[in-house]
CSV table of C-alpha atoms in Angstrom, one decimal:
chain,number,residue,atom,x,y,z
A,1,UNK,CA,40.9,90.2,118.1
A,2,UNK,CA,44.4,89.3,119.1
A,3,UNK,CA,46.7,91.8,120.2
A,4,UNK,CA,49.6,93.4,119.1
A,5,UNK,CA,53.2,92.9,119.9
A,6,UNK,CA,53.7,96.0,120.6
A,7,UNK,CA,50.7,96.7,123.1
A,8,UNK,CA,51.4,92.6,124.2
A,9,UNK,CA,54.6,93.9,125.5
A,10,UNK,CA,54.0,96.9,127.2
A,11,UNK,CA,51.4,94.8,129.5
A,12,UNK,CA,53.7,92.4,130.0
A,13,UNK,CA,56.4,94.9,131.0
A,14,UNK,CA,53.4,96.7,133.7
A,15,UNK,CA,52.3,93.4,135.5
A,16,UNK,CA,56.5,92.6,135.9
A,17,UNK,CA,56.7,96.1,137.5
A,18,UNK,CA,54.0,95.6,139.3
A,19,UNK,CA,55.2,92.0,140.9
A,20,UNK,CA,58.6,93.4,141.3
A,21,UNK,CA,57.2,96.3,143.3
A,22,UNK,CA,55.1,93.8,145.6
A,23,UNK,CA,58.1,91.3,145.7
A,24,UNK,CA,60.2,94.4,147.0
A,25,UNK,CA,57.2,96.2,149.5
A,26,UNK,CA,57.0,92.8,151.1
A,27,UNK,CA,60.4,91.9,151.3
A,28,UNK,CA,60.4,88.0,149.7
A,29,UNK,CA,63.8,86.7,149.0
A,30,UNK,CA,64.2,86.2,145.2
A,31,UNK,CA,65.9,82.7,146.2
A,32,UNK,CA,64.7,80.0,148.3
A,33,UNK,CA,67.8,79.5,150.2
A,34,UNK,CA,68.2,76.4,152.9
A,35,UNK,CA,67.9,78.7,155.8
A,36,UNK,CA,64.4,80.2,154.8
A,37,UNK,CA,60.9,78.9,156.2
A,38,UNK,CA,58.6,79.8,154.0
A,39,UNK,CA,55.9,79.0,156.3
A,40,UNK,CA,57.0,82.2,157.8
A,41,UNK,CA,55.1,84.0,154.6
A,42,UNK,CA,52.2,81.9,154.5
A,43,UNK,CA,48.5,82.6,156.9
A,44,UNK,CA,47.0,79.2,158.4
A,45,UNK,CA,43.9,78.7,156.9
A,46,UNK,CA,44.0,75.0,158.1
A,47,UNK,CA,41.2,73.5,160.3
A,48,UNK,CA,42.1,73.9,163.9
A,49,UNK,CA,44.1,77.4,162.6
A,50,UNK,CA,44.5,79.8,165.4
A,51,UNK,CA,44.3,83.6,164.1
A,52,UNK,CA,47.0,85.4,165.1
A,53,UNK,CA,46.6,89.1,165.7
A,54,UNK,CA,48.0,91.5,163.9
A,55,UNK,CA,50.7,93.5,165.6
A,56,UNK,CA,49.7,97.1,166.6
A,57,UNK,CA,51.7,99.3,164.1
A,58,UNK,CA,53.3,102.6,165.9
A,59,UNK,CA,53.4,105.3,164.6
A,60,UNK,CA,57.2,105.1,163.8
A,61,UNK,CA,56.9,102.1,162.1
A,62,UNK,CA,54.2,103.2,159.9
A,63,UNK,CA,56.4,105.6,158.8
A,64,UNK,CA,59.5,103.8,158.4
A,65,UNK,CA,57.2,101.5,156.0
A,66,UNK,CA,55.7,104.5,154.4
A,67,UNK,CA,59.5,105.2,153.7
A,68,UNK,CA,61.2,102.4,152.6
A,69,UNK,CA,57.8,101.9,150.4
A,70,UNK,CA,58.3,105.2,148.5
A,71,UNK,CA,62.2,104.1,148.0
A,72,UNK,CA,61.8,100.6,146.6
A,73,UNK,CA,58.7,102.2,144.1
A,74,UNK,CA,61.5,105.1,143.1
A,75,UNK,CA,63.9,101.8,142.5
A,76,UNK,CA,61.6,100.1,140.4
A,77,UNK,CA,60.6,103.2,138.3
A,78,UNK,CA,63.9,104.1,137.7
A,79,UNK,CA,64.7,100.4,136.5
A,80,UNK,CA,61.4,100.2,134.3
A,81,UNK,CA,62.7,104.2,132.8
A,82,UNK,CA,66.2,102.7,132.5
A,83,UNK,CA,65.2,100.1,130.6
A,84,UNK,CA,62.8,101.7,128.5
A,85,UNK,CA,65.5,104.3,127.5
A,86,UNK,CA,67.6,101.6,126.1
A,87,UNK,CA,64.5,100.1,123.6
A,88,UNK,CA,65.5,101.1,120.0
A,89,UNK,CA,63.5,103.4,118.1
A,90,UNK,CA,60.9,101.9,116.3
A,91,UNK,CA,58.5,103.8,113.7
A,92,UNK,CA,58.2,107.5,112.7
A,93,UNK,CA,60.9,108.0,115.1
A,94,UNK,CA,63.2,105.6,113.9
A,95,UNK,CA,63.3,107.1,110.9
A,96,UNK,CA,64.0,110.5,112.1
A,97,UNK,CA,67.0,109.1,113.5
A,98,UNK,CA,68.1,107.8,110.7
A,99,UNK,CA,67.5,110.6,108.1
A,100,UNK,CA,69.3,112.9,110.6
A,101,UNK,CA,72.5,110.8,111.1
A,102,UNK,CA,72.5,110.7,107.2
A,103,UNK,CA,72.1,114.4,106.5
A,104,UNK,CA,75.0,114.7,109.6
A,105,UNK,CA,77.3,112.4,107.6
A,106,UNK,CA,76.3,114.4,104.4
A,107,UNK,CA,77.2,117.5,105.3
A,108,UNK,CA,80.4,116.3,106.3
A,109,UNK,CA,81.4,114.5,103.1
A,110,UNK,CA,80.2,118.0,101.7
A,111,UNK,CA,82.9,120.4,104.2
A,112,UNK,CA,85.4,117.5,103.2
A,113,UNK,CA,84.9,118.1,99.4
A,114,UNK,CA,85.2,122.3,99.9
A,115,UNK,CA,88.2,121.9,102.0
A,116,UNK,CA,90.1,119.3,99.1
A,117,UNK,CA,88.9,122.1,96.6
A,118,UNK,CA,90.4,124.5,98.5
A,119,UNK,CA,93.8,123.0,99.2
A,120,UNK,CA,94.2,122.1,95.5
A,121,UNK,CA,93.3,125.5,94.2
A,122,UNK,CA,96.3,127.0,96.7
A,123,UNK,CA,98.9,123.9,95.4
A,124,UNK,CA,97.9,125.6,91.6
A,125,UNK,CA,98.4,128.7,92.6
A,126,UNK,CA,101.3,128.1,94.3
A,127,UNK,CA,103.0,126.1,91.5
A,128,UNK,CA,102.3,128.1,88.4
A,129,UNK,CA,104.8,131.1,87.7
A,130,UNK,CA,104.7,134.6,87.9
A,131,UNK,CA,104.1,135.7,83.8
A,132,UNK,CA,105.2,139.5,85.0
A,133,UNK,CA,108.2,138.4,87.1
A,134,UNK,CA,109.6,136.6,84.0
A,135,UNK,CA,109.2,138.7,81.3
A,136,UNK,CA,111.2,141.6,83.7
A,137,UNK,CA,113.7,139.3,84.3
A,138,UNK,CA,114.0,138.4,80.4
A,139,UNK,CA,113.9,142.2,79.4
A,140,UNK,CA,117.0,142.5,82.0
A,141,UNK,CA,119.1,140.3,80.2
A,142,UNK,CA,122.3,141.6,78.9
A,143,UNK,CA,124.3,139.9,75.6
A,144,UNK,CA,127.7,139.6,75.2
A,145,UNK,CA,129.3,140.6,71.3
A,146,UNK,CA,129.4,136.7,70.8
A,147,UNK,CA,124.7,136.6,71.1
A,148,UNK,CA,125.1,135.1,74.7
A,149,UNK,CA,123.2,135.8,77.6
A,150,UNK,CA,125.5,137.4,80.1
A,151,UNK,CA,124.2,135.7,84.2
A,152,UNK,CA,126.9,137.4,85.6
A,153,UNK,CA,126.8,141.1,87.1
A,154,UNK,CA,130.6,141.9,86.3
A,155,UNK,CA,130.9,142.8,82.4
A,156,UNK,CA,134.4,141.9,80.8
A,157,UNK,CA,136.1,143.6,77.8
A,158,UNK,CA,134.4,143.2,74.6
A,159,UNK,CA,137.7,141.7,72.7
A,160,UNK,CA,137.6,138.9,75.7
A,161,UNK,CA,136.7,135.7,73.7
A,162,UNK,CA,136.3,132.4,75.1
A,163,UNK,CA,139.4,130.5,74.4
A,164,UNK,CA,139.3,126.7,73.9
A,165,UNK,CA,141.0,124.0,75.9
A,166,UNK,CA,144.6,123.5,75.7
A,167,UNK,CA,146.0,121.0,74.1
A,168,UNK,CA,146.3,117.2,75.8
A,169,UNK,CA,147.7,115.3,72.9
A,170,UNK,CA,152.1,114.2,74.3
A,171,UNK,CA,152.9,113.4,70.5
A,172,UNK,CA,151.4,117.2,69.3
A,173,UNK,CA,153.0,119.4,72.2
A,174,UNK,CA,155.9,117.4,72.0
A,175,UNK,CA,156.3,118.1,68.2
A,176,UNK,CA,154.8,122.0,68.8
A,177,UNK,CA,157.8,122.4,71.3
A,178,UNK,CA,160.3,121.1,69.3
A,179,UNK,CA,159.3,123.0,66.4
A,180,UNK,CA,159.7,126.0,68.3
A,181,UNK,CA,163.1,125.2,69.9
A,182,UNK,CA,164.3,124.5,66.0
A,183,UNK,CA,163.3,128.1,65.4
A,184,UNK,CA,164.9,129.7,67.9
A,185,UNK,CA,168.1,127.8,67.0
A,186,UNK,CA,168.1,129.0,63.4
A,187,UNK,CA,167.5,132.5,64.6
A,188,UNK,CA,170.7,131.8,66.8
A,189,UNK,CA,173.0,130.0,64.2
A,190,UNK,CA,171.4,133.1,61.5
A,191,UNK,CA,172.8,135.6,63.2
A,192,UNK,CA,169.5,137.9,63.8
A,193,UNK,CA,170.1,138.1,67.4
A,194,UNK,CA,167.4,141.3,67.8
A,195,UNK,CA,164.2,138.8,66.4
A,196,UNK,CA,165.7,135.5,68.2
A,197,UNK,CA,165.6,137.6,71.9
A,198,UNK,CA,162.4,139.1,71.0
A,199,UNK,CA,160.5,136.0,69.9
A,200,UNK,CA,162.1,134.4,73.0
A,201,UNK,CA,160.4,137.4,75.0
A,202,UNK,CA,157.4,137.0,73.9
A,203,UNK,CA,157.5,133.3,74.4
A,204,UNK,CA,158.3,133.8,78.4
A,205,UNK,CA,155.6,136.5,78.1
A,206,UNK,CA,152.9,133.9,77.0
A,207,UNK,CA,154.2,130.8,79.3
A,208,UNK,CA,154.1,133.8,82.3
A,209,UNK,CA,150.4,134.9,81.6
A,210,UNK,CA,149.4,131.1,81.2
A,211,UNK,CA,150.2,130.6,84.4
A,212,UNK,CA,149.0,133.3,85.7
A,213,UNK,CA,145.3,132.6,84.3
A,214,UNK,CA,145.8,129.0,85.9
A,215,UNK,CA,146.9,127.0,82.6
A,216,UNK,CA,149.2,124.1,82.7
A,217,UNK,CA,152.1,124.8,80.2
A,218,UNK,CA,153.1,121.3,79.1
A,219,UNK,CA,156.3,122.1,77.8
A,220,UNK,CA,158.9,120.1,79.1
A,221,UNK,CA,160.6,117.6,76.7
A,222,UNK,CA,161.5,115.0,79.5
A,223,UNK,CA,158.1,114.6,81.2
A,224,UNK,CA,156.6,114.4,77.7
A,225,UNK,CA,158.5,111.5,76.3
A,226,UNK,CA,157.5,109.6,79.9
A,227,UNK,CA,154.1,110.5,79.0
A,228,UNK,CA,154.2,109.2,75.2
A,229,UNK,CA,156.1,106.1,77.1
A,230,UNK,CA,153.6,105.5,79.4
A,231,UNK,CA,150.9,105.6,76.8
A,232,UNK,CA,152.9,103.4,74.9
A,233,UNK,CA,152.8,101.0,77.1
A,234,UNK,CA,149.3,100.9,77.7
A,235,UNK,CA,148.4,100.5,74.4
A,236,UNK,CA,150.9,97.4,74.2
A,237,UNK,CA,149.1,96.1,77.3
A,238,UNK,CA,145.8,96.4,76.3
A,239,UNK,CA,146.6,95.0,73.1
A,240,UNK,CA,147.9,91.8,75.2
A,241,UNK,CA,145.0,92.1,77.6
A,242,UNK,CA,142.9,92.0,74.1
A,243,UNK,CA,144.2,89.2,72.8
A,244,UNK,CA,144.3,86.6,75.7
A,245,UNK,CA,140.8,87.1,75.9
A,246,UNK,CA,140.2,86.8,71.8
A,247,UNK,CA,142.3,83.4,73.1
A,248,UNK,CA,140.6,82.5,76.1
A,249,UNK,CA,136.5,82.9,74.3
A,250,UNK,CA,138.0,80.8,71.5
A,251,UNK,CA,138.9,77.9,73.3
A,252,UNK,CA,135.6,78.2,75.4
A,253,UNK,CA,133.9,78.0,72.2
A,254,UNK,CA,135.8,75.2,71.1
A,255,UNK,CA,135.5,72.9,74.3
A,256,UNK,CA,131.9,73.5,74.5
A,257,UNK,CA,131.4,73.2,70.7
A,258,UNK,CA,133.4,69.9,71.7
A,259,UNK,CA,130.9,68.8,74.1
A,260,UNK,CA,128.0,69.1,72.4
A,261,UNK,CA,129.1,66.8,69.9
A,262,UNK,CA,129.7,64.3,72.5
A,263,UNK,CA,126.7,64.2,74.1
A,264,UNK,CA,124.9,64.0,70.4
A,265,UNK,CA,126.8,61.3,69.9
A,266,UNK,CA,126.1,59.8,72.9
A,267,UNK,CA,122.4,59.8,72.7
A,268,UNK,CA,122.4,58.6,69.1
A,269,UNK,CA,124.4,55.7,70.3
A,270,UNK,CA,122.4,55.3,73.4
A,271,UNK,CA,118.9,55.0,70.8
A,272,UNK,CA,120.8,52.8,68.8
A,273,UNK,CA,121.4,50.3,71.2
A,274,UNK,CA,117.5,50.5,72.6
A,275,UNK,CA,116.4,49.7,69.1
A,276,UNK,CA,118.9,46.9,68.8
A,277,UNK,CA,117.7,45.3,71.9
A,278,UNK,CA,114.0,45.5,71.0
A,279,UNK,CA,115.5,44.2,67.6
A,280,UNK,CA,117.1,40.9,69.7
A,281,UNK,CA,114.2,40.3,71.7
A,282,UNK,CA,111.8,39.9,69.1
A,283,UNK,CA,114.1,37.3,67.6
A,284,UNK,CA,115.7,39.4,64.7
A,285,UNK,CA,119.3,38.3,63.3
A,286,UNK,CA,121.6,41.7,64.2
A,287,UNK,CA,124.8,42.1,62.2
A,288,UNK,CA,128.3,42.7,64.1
């Protein structure tokens, strides 16, 4: 019945021990080197042999050999245990190895999965507003007589209204002034010197408080001619500006409009010519 591998090896494994242990009690080199007689190791068994006697062993030396015998077998059974230790698993407890560095890796994927759950469940919480905290702060709000909400803490007059922007157009605050320096020198040449200081009052009054609420009063006749100038002149430039490039685009179009007829040309007259000469090589009459 032949053996198994396993049970093969583990023989195997017991007779190398074994050599290895008398290699070692016996001291034989594990080279044959130049310088060794290996006769030395050898008993004459030849005819003619002389016996030699054995050497009377002391007490000493017996237990020197007693000594170095027990070392060199720990040596050689702590080789054969090292060596067994590293032989893989095989069988039953192969397996168990196996199922428990799965269930190890398991349970970690598992912990991993928890803690993700966790963290996400904090970023929600973390993210989604507080329903309570915004419905105080919405019945806190405060309204202004115009329907707006009021952010500010200070509350203003009720008869404050927002006023719009002033006015940027030159030509309008240019006429608006004039206007207004026309009526105060009717008042003037009229005689009604009582309405022409107090409409002139009240003027001062309202440039005064512009000021003061950090408007510009745009109503100086010489810087608003420069300004209707200026804008004049833009306009005129822009216009020129415009129509150079109306110029330039047309005669862009018109030069490459230009060259495309060319080079049509060209290649008709170039196909012409190729059909010619096919024409004169087969032998065909071609008109001038």
């Amino acid at each position: 019945m032949p053996m198994k591998k396993d049970e093969l090896m583990h023989r195997l494994r017991a007779v190398n021990d074994r050599y290895l242990y008398l290699l070692e009690a016996f001291q034989i080199p594990s080279k044959n080197t130049d310088d060794i007689v290996c006769s030395d190791f050898l008993l004459d068994d030849g005819p003619g042999a002389v016996s030699r006697p054995f050497p009377k062993v002391t007490e000493d030396a017996a237990a020197q050999r007693e000594a170095r015998l027990e070392v060199m077998q720990n040596k050689i059974s702590s080789k054969y245990l090292h060596r067994k230790r590293k032989q893989p698993l095989e069988g039953k407890a192969a397996r168990k190895q196996l199922l428990k560095k799965k269930n190890v890796v398991k349970s970690l994927r598992k912990a991993q999965q928890i803690e993700q759950q966790v963290h996400k469940f904090q970023e929600e919480k973390e993210s989604k507003p507080d329903t309570q905290k915004m419905s105080k702060k919405s019945s806190d709000a405060t309204f202004n007589t115009m329907g707006k909400i009021v952010f500010s803490k200070i509350q203003f007059d009720e008869n404050d209204v927002s006023r719009k922007g002033t006015e940027t157009d030159a030509k309008k605050l240019l006429r608006k002034v004039l206007n207004e320096r026309k009526e105060l020198n009717e008042l003037k040449l009229s005689g009604e010197t009582e309405k022409y200081a107090e409409v002139k009052n009240k003027k001062a009054w309202e440039r005064a408080t512009a000021k003061t609420m950090g408007h510009k009063v745009k109503d100086d006749l010489g810087l608003l001619s420069k300004k209707i100038h200026k804008r004049k002149k833009q306009i005129a430039k822009s216009k020129q500006e415009w129509a150079q490039r109306k110029e330039k685009l047309e005669h862009t179009k018109n030069a490459k409009q230009k060259k495309r007829a060319e080079n049509i040309k060209e290649r008709v007259d170039k196909k012409k010519n190729k059909k010619m000469q096919k024409l004169a090589k087969k032998g065909r009459i071609i008109p001038d």
